[in-house]
Every structure is written in C-alpha cells, then in structure tokens.
Coordinates of C-alpha atoms in Angstrom, one line a residue:
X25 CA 177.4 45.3 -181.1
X26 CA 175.1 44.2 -178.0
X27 CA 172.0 45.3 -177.5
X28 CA 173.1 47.9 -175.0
X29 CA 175.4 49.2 -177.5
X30 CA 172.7 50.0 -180.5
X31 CA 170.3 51.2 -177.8
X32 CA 172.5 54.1 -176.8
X33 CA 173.3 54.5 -180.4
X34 CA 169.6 54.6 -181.1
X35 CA 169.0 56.9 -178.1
X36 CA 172.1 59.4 -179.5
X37 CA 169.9 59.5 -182.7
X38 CA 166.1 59.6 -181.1
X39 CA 167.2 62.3 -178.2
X40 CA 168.9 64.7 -180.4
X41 CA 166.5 68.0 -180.0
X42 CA 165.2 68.2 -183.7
X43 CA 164.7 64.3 -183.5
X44 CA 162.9 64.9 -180.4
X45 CA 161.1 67.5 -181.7
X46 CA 159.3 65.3 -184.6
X47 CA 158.7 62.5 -182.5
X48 CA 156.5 64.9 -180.3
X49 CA 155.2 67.0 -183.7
X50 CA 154.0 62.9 -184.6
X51 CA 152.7 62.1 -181.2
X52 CA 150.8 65.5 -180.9
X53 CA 149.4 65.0 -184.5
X54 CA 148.5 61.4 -184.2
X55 CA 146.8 62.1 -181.3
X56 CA 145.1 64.9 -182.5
X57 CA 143.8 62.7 -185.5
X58 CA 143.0 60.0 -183.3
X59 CA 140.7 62.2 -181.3
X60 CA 138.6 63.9 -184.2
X61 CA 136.4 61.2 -185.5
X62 CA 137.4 60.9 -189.1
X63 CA 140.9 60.8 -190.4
X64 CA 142.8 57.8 -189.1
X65 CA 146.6 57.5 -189.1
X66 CA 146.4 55.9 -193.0
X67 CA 144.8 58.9 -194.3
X68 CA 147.1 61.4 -192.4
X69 CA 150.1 59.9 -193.4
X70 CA 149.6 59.6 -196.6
X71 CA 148.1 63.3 -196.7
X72 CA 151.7 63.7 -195.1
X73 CA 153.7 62.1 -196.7
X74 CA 155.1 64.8 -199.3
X75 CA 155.8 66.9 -196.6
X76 CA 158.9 64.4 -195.5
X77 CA 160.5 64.7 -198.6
X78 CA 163.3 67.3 -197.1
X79 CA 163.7 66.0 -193.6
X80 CA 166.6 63.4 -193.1
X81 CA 165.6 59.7 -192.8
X82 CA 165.6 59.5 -189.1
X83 CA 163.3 62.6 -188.3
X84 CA 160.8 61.8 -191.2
X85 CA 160.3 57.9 -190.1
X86 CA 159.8 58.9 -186.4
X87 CA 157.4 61.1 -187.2
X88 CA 155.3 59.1 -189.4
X89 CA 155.7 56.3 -186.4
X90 CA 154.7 59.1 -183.9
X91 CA 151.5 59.9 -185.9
X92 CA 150.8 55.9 -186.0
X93 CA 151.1 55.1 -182.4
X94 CA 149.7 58.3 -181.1
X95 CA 146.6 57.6 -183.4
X96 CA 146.0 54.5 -181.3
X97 CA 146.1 56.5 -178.1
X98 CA 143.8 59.6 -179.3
X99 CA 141.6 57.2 -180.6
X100 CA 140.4 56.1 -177.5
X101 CA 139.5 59.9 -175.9
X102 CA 136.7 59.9 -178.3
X103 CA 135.4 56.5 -177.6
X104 CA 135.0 57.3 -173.8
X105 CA 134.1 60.3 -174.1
X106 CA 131.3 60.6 -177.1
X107 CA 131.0 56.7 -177.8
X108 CA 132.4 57.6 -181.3
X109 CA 135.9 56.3 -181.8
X110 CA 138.4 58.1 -183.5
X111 CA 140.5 55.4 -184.7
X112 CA 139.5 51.8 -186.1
X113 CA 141.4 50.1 -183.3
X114 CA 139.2 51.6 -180.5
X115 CA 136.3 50.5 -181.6
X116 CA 135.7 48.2 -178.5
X117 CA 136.9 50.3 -176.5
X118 CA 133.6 52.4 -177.1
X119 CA 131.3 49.5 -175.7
X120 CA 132.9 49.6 -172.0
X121 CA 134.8 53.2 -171.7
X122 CA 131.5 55.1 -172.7
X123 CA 129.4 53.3 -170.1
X124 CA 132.1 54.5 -167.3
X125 CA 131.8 57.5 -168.4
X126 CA 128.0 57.9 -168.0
X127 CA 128.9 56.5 -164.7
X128 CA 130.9 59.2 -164.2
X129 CA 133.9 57.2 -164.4
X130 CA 135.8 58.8 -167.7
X131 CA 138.7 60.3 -165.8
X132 CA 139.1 56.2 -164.7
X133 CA 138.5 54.9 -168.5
X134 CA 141.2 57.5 -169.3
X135 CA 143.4 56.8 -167.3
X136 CA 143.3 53.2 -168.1
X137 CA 143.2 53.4 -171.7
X138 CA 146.5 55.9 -171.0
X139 CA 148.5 53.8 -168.6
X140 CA 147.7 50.5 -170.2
X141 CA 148.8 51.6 -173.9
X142 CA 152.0 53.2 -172.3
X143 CA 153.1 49.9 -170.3
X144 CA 152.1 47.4 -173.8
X145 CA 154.2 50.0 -175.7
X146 CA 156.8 49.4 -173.6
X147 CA 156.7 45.6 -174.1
X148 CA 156.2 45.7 -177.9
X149 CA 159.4 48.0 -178.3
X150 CA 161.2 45.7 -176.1
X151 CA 160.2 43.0 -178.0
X152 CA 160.8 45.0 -181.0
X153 CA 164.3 45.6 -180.2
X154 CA 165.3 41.7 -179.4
X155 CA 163.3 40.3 -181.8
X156 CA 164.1 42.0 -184.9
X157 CA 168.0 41.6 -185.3
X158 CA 167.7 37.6 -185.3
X159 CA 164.4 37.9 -187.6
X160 CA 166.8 40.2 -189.7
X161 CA 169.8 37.7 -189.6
X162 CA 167.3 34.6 -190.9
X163 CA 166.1 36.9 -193.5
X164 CA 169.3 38.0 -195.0
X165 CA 169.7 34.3 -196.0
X166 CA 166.5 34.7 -198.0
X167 CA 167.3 34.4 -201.6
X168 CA 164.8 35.5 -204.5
X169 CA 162.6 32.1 -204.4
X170 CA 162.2 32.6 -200.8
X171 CA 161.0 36.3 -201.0
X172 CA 159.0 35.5 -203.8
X173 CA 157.3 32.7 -201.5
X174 CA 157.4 34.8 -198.5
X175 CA 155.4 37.8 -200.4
X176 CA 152.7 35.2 -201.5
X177 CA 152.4 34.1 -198.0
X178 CA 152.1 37.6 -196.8
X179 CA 149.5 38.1 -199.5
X180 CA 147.7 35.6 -199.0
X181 CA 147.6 35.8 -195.0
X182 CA 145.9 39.6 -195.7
X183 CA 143.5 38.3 -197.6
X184 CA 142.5 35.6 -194.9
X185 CA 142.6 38.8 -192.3
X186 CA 140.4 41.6 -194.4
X187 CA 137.0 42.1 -193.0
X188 CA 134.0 41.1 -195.4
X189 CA 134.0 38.9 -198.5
X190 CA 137.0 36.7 -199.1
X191 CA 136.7 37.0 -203.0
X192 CA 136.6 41.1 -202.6
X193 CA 139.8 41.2 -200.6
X194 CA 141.3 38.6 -203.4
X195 CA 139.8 41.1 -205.9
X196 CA 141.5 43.8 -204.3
X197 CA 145.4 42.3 -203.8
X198 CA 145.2 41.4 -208.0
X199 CA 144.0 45.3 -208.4
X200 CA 147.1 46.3 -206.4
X201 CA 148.9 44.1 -208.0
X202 CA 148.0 45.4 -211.4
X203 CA 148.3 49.4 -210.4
X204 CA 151.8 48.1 -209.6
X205 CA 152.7 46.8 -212.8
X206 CA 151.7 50.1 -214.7
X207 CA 154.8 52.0 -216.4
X208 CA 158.1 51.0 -217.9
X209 CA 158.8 47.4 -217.4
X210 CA 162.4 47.6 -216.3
X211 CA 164.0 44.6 -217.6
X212 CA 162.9 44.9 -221.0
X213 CA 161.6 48.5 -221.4
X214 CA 158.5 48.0 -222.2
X215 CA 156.0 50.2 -221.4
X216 CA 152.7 48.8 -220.2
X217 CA 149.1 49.9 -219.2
X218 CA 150.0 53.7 -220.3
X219 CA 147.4 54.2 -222.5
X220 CA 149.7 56.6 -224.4
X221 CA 149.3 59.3 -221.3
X222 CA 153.3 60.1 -221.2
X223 CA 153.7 60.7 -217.7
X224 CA 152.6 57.0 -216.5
X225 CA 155.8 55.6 -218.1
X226 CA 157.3 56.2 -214.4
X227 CA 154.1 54.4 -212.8
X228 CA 151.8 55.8 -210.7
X229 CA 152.6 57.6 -207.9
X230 CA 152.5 56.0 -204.7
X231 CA 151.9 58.9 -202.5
X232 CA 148.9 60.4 -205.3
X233 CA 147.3 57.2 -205.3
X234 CA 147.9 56.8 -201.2
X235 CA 146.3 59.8 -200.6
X236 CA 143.2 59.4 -203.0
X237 CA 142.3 56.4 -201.7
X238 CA 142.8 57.0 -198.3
X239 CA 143.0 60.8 -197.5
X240 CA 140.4 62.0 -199.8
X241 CA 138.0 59.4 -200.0
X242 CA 138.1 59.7 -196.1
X243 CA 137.1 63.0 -196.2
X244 CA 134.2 62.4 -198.8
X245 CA 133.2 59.5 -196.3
X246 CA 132.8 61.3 -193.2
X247 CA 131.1 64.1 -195.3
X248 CA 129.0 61.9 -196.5
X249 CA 127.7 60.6 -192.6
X250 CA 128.9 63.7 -190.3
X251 CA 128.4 63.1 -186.8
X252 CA 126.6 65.3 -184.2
X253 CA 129.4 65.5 -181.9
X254 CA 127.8 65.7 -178.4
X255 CA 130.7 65.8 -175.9
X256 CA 128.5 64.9 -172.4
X257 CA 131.6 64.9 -170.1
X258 CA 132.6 68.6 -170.0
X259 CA 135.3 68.5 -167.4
X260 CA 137.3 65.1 -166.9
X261 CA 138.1 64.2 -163.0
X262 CA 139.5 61.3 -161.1
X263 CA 142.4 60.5 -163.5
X264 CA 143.8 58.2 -160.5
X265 CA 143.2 54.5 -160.7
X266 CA 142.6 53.2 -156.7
X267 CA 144.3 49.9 -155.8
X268 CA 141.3 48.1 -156.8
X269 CA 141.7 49.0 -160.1
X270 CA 144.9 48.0 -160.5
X271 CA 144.1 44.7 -159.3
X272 CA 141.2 44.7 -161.8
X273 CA 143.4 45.5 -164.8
X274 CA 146.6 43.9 -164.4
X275 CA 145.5 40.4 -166.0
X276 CA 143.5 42.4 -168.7
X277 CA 146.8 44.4 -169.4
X278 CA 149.3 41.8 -169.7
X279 CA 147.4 39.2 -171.5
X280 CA 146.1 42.6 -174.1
X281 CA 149.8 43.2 -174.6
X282 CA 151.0 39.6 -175.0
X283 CA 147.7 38.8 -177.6
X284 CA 148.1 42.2 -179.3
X285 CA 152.4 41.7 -179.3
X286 CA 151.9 38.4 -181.7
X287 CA 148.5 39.6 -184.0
X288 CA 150.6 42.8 -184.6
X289 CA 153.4 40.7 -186.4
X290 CA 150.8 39.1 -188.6
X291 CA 150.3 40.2 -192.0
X292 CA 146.6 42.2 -192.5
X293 CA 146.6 42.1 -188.2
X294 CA 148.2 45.0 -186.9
X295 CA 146.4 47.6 -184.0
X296 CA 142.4 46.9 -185.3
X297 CA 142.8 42.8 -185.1
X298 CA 144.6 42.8 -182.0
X299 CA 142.2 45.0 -180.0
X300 CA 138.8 43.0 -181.2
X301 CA 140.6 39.8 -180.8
X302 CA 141.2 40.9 -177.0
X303 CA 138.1 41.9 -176.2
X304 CA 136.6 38.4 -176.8
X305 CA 139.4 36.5 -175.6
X306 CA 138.9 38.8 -171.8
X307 CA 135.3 38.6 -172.4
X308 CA 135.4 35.2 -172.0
X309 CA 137.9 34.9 -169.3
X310 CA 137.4 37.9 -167.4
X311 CA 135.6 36.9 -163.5
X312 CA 133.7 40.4 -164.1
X313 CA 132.4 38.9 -167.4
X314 CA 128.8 39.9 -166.5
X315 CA 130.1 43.7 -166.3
X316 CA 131.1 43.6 -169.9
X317 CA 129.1 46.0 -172.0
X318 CA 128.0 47.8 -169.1
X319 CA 131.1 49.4 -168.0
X320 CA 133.9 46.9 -167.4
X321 CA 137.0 48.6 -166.4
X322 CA 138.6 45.5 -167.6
X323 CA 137.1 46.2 -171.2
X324 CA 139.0 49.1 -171.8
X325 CA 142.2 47.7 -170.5
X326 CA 142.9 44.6 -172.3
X327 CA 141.8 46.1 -176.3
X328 CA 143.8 49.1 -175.0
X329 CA 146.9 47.6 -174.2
X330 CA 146.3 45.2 -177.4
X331 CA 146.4 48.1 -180.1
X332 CA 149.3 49.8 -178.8
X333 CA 151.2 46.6 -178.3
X334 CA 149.9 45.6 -182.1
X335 CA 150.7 48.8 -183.7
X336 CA 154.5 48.4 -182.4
X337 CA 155.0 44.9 -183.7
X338 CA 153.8 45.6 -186.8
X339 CA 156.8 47.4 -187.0
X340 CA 158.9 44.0 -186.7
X341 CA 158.2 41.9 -190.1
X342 CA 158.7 45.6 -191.9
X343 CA 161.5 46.4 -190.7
X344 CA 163.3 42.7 -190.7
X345 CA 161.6 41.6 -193.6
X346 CA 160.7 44.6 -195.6
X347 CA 157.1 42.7 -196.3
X348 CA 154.7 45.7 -194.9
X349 CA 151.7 43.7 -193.1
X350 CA 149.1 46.3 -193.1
X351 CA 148.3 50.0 -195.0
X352 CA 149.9 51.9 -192.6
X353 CA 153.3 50.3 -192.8
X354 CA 152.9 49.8 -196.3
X355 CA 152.9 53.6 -196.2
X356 CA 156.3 53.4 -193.9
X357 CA 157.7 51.6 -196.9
X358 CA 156.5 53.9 -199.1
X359 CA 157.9 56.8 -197.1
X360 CA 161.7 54.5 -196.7
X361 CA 162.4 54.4 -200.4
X362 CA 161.6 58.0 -201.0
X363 CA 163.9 58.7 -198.6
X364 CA 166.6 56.6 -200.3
X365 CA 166.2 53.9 -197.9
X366 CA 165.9 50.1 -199.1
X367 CA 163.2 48.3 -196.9
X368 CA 164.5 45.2 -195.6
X369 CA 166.9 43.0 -193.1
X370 CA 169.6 45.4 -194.4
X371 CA 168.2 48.6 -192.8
X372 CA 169.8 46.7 -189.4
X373 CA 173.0 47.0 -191.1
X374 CA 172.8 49.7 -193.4
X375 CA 171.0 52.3 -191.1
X376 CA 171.8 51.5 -187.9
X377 CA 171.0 55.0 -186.7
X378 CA 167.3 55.3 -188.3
X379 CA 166.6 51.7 -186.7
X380 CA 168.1 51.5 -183.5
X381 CA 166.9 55.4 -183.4
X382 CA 163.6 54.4 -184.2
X383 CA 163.2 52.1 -181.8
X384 CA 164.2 54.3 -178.9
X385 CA 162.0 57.1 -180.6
X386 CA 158.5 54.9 -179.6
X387 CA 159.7 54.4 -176.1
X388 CA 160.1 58.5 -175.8
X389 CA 157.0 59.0 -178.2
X390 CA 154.9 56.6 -175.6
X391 CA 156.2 58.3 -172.6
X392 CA 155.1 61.8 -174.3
X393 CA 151.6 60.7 -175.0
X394 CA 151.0 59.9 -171.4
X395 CA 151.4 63.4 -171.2
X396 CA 149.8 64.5 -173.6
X397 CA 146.4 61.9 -173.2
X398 CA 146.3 63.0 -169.5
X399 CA 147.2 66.2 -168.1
X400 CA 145.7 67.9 -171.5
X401 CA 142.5 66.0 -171.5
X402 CA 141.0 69.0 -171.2
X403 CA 142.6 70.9 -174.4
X404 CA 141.0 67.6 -176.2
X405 CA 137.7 67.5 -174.9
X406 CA 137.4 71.2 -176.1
X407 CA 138.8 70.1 -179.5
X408 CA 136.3 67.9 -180.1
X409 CA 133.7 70.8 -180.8
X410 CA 135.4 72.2 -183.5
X411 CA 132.7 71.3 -186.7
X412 CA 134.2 68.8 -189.1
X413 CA 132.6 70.8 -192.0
X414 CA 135.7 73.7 -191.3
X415 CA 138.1 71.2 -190.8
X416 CA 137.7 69.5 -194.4
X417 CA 138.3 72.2 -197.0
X418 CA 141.8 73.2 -194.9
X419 CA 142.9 69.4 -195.4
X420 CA 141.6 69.1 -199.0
X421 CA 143.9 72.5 -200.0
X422 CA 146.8 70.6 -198.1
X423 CA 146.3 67.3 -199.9
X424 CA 146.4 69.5 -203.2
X425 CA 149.4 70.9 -202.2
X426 CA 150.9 67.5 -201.1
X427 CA 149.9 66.1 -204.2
X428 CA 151.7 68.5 -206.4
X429 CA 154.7 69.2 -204.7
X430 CA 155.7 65.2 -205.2
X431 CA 157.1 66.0 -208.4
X432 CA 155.2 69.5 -209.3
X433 CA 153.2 68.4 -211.8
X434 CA 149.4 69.1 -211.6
X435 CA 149.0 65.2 -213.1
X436 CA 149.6 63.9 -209.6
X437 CA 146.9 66.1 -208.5
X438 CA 144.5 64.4 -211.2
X439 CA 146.2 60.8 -209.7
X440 CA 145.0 61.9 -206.3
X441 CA 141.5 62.5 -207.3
X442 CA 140.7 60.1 -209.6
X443 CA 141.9 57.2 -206.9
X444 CA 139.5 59.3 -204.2
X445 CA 136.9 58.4 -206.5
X446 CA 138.1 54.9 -206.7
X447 CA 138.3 54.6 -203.2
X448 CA 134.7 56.1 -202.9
X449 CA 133.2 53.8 -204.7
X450 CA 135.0 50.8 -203.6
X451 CA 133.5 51.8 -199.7
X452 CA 130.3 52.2 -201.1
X453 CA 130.6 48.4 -202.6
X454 CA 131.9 47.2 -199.6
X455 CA 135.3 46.4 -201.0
X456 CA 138.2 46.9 -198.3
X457 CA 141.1 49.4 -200.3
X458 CA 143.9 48.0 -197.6
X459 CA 144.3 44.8 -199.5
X460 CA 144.9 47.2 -202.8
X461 CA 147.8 49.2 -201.5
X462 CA 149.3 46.1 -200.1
X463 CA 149.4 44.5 -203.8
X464 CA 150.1 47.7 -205.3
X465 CA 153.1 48.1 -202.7
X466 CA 154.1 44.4 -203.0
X467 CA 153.8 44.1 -206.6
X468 CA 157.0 45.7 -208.1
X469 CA 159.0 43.6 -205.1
X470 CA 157.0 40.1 -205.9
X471 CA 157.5 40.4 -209.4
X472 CA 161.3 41.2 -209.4
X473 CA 162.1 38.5 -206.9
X474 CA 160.0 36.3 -209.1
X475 CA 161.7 37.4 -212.3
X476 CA 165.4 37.1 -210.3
X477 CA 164.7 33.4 -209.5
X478 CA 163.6 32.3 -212.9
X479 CA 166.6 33.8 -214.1
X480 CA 168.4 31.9 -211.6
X481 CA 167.0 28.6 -212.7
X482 CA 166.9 29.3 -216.1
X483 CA 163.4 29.1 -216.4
X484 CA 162.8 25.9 -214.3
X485 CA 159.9 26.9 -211.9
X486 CA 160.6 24.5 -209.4
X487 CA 162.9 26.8 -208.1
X488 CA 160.6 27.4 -205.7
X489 CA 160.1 24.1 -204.1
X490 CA 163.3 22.7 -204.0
X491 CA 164.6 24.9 -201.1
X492 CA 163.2 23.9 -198.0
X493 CA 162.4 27.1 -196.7
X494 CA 160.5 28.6 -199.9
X495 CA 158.3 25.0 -200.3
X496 CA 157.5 25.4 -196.2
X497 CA 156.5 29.0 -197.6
X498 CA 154.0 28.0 -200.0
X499 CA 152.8 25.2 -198.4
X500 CA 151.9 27.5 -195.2
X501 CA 150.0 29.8 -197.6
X502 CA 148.5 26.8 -199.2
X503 CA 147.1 25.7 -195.7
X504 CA 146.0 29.4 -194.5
X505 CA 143.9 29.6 -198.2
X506 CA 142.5 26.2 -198.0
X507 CA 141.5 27.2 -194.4
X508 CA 139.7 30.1 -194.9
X509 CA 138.0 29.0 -198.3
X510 CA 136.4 25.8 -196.5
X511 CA 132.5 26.6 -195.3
X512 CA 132.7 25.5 -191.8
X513 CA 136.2 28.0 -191.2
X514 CA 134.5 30.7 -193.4
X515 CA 131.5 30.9 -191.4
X516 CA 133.6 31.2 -188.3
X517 CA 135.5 33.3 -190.1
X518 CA 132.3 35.3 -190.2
X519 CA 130.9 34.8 -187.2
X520 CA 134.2 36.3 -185.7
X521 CA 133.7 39.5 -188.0
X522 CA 130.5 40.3 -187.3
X523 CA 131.3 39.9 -183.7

C-alpha cells in the first residue's frame, strides 16, 4: 500500500465519531493538565492509564497521544500568562511570553505559541508518517543481538540526556532495571526478588508503580511548594499576529520544528530537550537577539514549535522500533501491551488501523487544539483560579481507584504508594525517576533479547560483535558514554544544563 492508501485507512480509523471523540477527550484533558501548574502529561497518563483497559486499541492510544501533545500546547497558557509553566517543555517559553504579556502583548504570545505548535505538528506527523515505515522495514531485520545492542544504546543515550549527575541517572537505569527483573523468571521459573510476598510472583505492576512515582509523588511535590496563582491578564485580546509578526517568526518556526523534529527521535530528548535546545540555538542566531528575555516574539516561537514537533517524533523510534525514548512513551508502551498490542516494527504490519489511525489522529488532535488554545482562552484563564489544594484529594481518590481496578486487589494500591514514596524521596535527592521507568520498561525486553541470542550462539558472547550492525551498536554507545564521562564534555554537558 502507498502512502495515500494507509492515510485514508488511518483517517477511516481516526474520523470515526467515538475515535474522534477520544482524541478531543485527550486534547481537552492534556490541555487542561498542561494549563494547571502541576500534573504533566507523565503523571496524567499514568493516573489514566487503568481507565483504557476496556476501550479498543485505537481509541485508548489516541487518547493517551491526545493528552501528550495537548499537554505541550496547555503548557504554554500558563507560562504567558502567570510566568509559571504548566508543562516541563515550556519552561523557556516563560522567559519571553511573560514579558509580552506585561506588555500587553499575551493575546500575541498566544497566538504564536498556538499557530507555531499547530504548523510543527504538522511537520512532525508528516515526518512521522514517511519516516516510520522504512525505520520499521530496517528494524524487522533486527535479530536478538541487534535489539539487545540497540536497547543498550538507547540506555545509554538516556543517561547521557538526564538532567543533573551522570552517576544518578546511571543509578537510576540499573534500579529500573532491577524493578524489572522482580517475579517469575520465565525461562526457568524461578522466582526472584519476592521476598515470599505471593502476589510479586507476576512482577510489579507497571501502571502501580507508574503512578507512584509519577502521579502521586507529583501531587506530594506541588503540595509540598504550592504556588500563589496570580493570573494579571484577566481578559486576553489581540489574538491576530500583524504581518510583521509573521515575518518575525517564520525563521524561528521552521528552524524550532526542524531542531525539535530530530531531538524528538532521540532517546531521553523528546518535547523538554527540544524546546531548551531551540531557545539557545535562536538566541544566538536570532537579529533581535538583544530582545531576548525581554519579550522576544521570536522566543516563544522557535521553543514552541520545538516541543510540539519533539513530542510527535518521539513517537517514531516507539512505534518502528518499540525502544520508548522518554517516560511518556515508555508509558505508550506500557499502555500497547495491556491492550494486547506487541510494541515494535510489527505494529506497521500487524495494526495497520491503530498506526496509520494514529497518525491521522495527531493531525485532527492539532487542528482541535487550535481551537481549543484560542477561541477558549478565556475558559482557561478562569481555570486557572481554581486552588490546587481542592483539586488534589479528587485525583488522589481517582489514582486509588485506578490503582485497584488494574487487577482489584488492594496490593496494587500499597504498589502505588509505596513507589510515591520512592519517588518523593528520590526528588528530594535530586535523582531524576525517568531514567528508572525506562530500565524498568526496558528491562524484561533487554534481558529476553539477550537471553535469545546467547541461546542462539550457544553461549559464545561474541554474538554481538560479529554482525555488523550490533558491533556499529555498541561501539556508538561506547562513543556517546566515553563522551559524556570525559571532564571537558561533562562540564559542557553542565554548562548546557544549567543554562
């Protein structure tokens, strides 16, 4: 089939009424999220993901996609507007769109932030849609040694990626990487890590432990540092960009979405990396450099159009490879093999509905979030009074519920809690949890392909460097860790961070 072909085949799945319907219940949420200072798309999906359990494949992933990319657009109403961003990813889009607004300008930043995610969005599910069936044809030519090398590389290119100390993002992948092994070995039967508590023999649950360490510990975070909300900007006006404008933000736009496109294929990159990373590189660049910090149109533009375009690609070395590159899409792959579905190049083949419909969904779930981030500004702005100490105990009672309902058993619930804990105090010591879910998501996969090759080669390890394309593998990985443990990259690497 061409690529016409799977489109309308994608477009009979994504424009079917109740598929439509989710998409929009995923866009409205995740922008919703996005705008309330607090709970990012992580913690909401994971709080959501029990909830999916009796929709059909199609309806549950575009959802949970809906509630990613709208988070990215939501996001940025609250760093205009109250210099408090919503979302991780708009961050830098504080610094510039909250000086317009003083100016007066918000209805501008808005629009801006609005138009410019929309047209990267665009782009990235274009992208998306060419790029992913050859990735996905390379792939199925993988065998176990060059998964296993591939995972490691993945692994590895996270930790190089994670904010803060090198060695507590490397502490974190082996801690995912043991919570992974936990249960009944299922080659041999042996049960391992148990500690004679029966219902670990089946593992811990991804979801309970998801939501702890993301959903709950969230919530105990922002309780912990509650904001005054002060919303300065009552009424939002001027939501037209004048040809000036337009002249101003073009560049910015194009070379956010081109930046963002390639960071949001790269494992631990995603929306966050992409959006920093094109704020320097326009900072630099830009003619209207001196304006930066001070109200730069161009400095909501380019980080704008760089996390919508990164939180789309992301999608790409999921879907093609099954190797999730940050939290959020580990959650994805969490939320494909409850559903039944096995992550991977064979989803192209195997689901050509929930893929092609997928893809098709983002383009729909962009063009409703124009809608929804511009003519409702207003139902937004008045949302953001609403006191986050009457919001929490209503989303603590749902996580419960979530918690329990995964396999109704009030152990999960215990799972959840004790991991919020975890999650607490691994914030507290300044240890990033995303590299943990990505080991803990990666680890069954990594150890199974591992396991698979040295069965293969009968036990001779260098199974992985005598095909070409595993030893190029490792050898990248080699390279990226040498890189980022020598001084002179590490202080960069620092440097870059703290910028």
């Amino acid at each position: 089939m061409d690529l016409f072909s799977n489109l309308w085949l994608g477009g009979a799945t994504a424009f079917l009424p109740a598929n439509l319907a989710y998409c929009f219940i995923g866009c409205l949420l995740g922008t919703a999220i996005g705008v309330l200072p607090g709970l990012g798309p992580t913690a909401t999906i994971a709080m959501l993901l029990p909830i999916t359990f009796g929709l059909p494949p199609e309806s549950a992933l575009i959802m949970l996609a809906g509630i990613f990319y709208g988070a990215q657009y939501g996001g940025s109403t609250t760093a205009i507007l109250i210099n408090l961003p919503g979302e991780s990813s708009s961050v830098v889009t504080a610094i510039d769109g909250y000086q317009m607004a003083r100016k007066g300008q918000a209805g501008k930043a808005l629009a801006t932030a609005a138009l410019g995610s929309f047209f990267a969005g665009t782009v990235a599910t274009i992208l998306l849609a060419v790029a992913a069936p050859p990735l996905a044809a390379i792939a199925l030519k993988f065998g176990p040694a060059e998964y296993f090398s591939l995972m490691v590389l993945g692994l590895v290119a996270s930790v190089a990626l994670a904010s803060g100390s090198l060695l507590k993002a490397l502490a974190m992948i082996v801690f995912g990487l043991l919570l992974g092994s936990v249960g009944t070995d299922v080659e041999s039967g042996v049960p391992r890590y148990i500690f004679g508590v029966p219902q670990l023999y089946d593992g811990l649950n991804f979801v309970a432990v998801s939501m702890g360490i993301f959903g709950i510990c969230e919530i105990l975070r922002n309780l912990e540092s509650e904001h005054e909300r002060s919303v300065g900007v009552k009424k939002v006006t001027g939501l037209m960009l004048n040809g000036e404008d337009f002249r101003r933000v073009v560049a910015p736009v194009l070379r956010g979405t081109a930046l963002g496109s390639v960071l949001g294929m790269l494992p631990g990159g995603g929306a966050m990396l992409a959006s920093f990373a094109s704020y320097a590189v326009e900072k630099r660049v830009s003619p209207n450099s001196a304006e930066f910090g001070k109200g730069a149109i161009e400095g909501v533009a380019a980080p704008e159009s760089a996390n919508n375009a990164g939180a789309q690609t992301s999608f790409i070395p999921m879907l093609t490879l099954g190797i999730p590159g940050n939290p959020v899409m580990a959650l994805m792959v969490g939320a494909m093999i409850i559903q039944g579905v096995t992550p991977g190049p064979n989803v192209i083949s195997d689901e050509p509905a929930l893929f092609w419909g997928m893809i098709v969904s983002m383009w729909a779930g962009n063009l409703m979030l124009v809608i929804l981030n511009l003519p409702l500004i207003g139902l937004w702005v008045r949302m953001l009074t609403i006191p986050y100490h009457l919001l929490f105990p209503a989303i603590i009672g749902f996580c419960c519920i979530g918690a329990y309902s995964i396999n109704n058993s009030v152990f999960d619930v215990f799972v959840m809690a004790l991991f919020s804990v975890v999650g607490f105090a691994l914030s507290k010591l300044r240890f990033e949890p995303a590299p943990l879910l990505l080991g803990f998501i990666l680890g069954p996969m990594l150890e199974e392909n591992l396991r698979r090759a040295m069965l293969i080669s009968q036990g001779d390890p260098t199974i992985f460097v005598r095909s070409p394309l595993s030893l190029s593998l490792l050898v990248v990985a080699a390279i990226v860790l040498a890189l980022v443990l020598s001084p002179s990259i590490g202080r960069k690497r620092e440097e870059a961070f703290t910028e």
